[in-house]
PDB file of C-alpha atoms and ligand atoms in Angstrom:
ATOM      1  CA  UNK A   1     115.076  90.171 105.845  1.00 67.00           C
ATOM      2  CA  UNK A   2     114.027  87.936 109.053  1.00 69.00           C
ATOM      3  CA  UNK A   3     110.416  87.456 109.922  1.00 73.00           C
ATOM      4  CA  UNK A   4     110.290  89.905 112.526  1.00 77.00           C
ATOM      5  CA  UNK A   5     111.198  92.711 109.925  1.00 88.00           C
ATOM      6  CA  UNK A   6     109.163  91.437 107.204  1.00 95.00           C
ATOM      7  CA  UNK A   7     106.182  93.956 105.925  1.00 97.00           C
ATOM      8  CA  UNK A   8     103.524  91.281 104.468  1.00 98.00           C
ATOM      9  CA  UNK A   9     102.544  91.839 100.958  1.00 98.00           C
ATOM     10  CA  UNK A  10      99.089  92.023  98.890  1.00 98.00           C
ATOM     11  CA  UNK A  11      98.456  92.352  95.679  1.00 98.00           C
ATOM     12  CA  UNK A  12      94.886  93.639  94.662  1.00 98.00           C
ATOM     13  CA  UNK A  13      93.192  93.568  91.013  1.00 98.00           C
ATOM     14  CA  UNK A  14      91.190  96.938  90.436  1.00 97.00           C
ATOM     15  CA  UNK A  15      87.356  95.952  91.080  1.00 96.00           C
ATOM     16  CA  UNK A  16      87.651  92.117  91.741  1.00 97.00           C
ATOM     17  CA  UNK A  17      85.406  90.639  94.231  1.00 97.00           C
ATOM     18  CA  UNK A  18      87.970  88.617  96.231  1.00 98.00           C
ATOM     19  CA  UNK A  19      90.497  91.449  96.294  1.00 98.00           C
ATOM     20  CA  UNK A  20      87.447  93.473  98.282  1.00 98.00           C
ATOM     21  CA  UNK A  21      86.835  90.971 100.505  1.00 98.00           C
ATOM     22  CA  UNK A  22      90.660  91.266 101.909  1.00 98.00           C
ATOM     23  CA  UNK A  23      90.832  95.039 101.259  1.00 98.00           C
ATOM     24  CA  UNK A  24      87.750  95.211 103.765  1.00 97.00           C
ATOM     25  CA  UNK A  25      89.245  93.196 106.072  1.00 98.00           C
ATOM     26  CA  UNK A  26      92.557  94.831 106.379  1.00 97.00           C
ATOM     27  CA  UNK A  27      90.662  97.854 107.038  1.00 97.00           C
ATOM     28  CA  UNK A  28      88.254  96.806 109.271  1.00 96.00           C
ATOM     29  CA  UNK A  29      90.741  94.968 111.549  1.00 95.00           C
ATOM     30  CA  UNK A  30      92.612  97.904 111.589  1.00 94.00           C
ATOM     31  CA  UNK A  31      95.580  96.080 109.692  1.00 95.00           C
ATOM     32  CA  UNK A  32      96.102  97.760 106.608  1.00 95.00           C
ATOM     33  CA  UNK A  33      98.836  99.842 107.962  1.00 95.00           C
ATOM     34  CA  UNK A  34     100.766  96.759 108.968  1.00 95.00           C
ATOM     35  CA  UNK A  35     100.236  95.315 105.596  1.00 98.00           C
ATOM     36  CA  UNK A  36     101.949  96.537 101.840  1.00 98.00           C
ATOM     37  CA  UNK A  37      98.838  97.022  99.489  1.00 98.00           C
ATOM     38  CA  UNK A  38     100.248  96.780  96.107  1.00 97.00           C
ATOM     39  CA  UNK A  39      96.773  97.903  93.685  1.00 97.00           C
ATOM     40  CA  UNK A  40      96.953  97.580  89.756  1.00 98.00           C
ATOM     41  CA  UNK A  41      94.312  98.563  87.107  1.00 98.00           C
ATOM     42  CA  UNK A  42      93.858  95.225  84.894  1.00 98.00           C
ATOM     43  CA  UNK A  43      95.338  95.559  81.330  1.00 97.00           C
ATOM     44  CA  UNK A  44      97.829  97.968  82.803  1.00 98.00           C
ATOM     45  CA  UNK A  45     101.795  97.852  83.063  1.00 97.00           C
ATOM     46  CA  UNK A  46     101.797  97.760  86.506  1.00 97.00           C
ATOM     47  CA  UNK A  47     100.086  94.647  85.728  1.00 98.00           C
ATOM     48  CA  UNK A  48     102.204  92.975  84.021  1.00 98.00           C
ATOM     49  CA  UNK A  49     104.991  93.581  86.448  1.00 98.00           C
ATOM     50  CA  UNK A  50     103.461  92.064  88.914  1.00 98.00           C
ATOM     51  CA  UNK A  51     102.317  89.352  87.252  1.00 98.00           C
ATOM     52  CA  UNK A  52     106.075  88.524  86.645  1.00 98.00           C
ATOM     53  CA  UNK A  53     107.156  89.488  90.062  1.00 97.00           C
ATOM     54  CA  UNK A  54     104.617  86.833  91.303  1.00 98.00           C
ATOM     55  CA  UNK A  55     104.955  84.277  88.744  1.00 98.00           C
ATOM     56  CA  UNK A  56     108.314  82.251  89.922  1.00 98.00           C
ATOM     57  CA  UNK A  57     106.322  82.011  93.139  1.00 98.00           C
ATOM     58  CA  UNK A  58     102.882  80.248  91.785  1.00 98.00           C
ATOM     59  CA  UNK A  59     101.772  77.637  90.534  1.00 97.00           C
ATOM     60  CA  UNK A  60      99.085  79.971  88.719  1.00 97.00           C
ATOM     61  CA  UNK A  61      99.040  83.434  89.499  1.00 98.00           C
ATOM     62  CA  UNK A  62      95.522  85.056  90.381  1.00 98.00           C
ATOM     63  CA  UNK A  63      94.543  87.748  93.043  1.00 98.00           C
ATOM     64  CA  UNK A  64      94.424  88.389  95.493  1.00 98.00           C
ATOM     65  CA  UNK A  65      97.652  87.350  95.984  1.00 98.00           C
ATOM     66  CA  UNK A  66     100.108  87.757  99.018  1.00 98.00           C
ATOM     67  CA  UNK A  67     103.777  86.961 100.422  1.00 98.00           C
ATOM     68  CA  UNK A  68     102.576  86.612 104.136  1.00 98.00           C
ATOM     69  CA  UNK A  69     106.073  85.834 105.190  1.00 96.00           C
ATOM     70  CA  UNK A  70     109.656  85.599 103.645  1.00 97.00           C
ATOM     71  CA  UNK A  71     109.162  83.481 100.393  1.00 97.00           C
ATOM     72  CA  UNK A  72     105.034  81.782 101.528  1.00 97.00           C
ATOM     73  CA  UNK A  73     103.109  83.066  98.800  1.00 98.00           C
ATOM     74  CA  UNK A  74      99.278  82.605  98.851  1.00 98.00           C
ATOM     75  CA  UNK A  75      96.426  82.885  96.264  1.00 97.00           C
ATOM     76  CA  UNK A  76      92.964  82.246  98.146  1.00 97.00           C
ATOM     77  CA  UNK A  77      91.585  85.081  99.492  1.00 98.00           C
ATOM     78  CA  UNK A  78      89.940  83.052 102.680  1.00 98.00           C
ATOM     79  CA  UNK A  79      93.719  82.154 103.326  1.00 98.00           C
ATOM     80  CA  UNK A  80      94.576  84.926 103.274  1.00 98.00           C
ATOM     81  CA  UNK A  81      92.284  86.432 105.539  1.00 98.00           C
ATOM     82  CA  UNK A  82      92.559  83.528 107.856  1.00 98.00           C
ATOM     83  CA  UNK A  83      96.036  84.469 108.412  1.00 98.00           C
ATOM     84  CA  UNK A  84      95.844  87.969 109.279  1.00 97.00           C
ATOM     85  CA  UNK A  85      92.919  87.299 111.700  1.00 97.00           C
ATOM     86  CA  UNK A  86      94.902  84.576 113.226  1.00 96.00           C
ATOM     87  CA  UNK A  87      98.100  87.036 113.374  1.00 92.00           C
ATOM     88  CA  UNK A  88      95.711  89.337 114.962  1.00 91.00           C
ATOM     89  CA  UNK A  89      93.549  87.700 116.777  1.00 93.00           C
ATOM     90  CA  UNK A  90      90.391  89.173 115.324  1.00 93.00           C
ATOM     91  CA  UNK A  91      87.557  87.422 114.456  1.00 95.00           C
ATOM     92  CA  UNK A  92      86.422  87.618 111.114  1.00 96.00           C
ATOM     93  CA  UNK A  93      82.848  86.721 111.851  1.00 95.00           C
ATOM     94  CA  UNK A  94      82.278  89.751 114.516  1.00 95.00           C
ATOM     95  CA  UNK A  95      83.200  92.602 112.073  1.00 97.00           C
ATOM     96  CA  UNK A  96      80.187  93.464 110.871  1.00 97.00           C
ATOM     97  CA  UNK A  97      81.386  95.909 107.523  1.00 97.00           C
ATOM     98  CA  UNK A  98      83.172  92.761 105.968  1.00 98.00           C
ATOM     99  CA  UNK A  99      80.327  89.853 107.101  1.00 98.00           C
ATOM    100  CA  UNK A 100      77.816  92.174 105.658  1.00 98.00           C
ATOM    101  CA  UNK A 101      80.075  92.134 102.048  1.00 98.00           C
ATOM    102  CA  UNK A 102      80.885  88.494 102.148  1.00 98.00           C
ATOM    103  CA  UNK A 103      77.446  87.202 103.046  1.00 98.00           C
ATOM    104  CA  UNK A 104      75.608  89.891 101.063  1.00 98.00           C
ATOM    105  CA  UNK A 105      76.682  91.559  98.244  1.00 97.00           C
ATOM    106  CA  UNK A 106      79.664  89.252  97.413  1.00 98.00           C
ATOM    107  CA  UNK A 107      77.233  85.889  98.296  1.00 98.00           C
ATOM    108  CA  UNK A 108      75.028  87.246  95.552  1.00 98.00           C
ATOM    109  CA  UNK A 109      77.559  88.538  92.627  1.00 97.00           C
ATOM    110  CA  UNK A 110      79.240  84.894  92.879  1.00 97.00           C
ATOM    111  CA  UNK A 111      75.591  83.439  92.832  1.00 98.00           C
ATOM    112  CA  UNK A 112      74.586  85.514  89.841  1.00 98.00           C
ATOM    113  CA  UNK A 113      78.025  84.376  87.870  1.00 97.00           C
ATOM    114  CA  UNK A 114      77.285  81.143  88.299  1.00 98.00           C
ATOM    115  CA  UNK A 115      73.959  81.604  86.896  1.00 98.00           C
ATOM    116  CA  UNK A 116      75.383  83.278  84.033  1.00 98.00           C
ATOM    117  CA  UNK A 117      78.132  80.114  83.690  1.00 97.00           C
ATOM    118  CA  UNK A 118      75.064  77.629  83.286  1.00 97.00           C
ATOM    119  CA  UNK A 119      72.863  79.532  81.457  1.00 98.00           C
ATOM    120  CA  UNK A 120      75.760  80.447  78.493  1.00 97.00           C
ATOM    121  CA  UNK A 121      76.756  76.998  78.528  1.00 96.00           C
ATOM    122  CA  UNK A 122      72.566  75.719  78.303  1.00 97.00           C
ATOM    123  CA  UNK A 123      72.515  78.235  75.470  1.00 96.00           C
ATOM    124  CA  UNK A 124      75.651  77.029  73.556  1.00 95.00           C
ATOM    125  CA  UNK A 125      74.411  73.572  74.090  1.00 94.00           C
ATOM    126  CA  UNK A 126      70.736  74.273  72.488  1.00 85.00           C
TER     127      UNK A 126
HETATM  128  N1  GSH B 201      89.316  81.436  94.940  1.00 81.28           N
HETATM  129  C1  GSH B 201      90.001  82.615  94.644  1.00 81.28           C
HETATM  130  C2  GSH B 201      89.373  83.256  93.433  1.00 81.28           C
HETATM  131  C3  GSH B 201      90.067  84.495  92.995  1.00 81.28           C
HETATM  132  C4  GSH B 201      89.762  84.893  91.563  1.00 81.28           C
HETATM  133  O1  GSH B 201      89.070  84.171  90.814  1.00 81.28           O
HETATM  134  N2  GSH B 201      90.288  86.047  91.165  1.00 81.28           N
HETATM  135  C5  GSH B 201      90.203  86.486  89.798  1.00 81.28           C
HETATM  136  C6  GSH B 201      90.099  88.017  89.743  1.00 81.28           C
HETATM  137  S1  GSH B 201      88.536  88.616  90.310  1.00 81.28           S
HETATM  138  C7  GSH B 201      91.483  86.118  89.095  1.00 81.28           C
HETATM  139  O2  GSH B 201      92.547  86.138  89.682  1.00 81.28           O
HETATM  140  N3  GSH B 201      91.397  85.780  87.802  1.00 81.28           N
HETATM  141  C8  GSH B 201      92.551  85.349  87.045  1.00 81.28           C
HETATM  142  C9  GSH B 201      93.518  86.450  86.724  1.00 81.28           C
HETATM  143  O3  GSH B 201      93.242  87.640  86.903  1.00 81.28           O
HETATM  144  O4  GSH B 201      94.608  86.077  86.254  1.00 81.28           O
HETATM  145  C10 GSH B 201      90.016  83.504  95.884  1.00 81.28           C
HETATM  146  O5  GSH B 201      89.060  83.456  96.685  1.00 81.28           O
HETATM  147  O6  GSH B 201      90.986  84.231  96.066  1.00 81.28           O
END
């Protein structure tokens, strides 16, 4: 399959963050059709298969994940984002449903988690 042919692929955990962030803006930029959305519940067998379809192509898998072209697998979200904007010239900054998720509701649960990291590891440390 050449380039021109090629159907980009992402992978998207059930409920995780990051995943929503690209998931937003696929939809939002009016991309999604262009784009294979391959969704799995975690703990399930789809899972697992795609945790081995991905492996031989990571270093460590995590999602989102995505083959943007032939063989160039990706794990960071913002990379992944960046390249679909770029592909489409969009501007991720002027769509208003996914800034208002990544500075606001995602800003916060990342916030909060860290929280959490610091105070477990004051509390195991007392
Ligand atoms: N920096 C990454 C973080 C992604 C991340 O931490 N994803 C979690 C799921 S919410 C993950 O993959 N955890 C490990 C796993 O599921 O194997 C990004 O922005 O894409």
């Amino acid at each position: 399959m050449t380039s021109a042919t090629f159907k980009p692929i992402v992978y998207l955990k059930e409920n995780c963050p990051f995943c929503l962030k690209v998931r937003l803006f696929l939809l939002e930029s009016g991309l999604a059709s262009d784009v294979e959305t391959r969704d799995f519940v975690p703990d399930s067998e789809q899972e697992a298969k795609i945790r081995a379809e991905l492996q031989p192509h990571l270093d460590k898998v995590s999602f989102p994940s995505a083959q943007l072209e032939p063989g160039r697998y990706v794990t960071e979200s913002d990379d992944i984002v960046a390249f679909f904007a770029a592909k489409a010239g969009r501007d991720p900054a002027g769509m208003t449903v996914y800034r208002n998720y990544v500075d606001g509701v995602f800003a916060m649960s990342m916030k909060l988690w860290k929280e959490n990291q610091e105070l477990k590891k004051a509390a195991s440390a007392a």
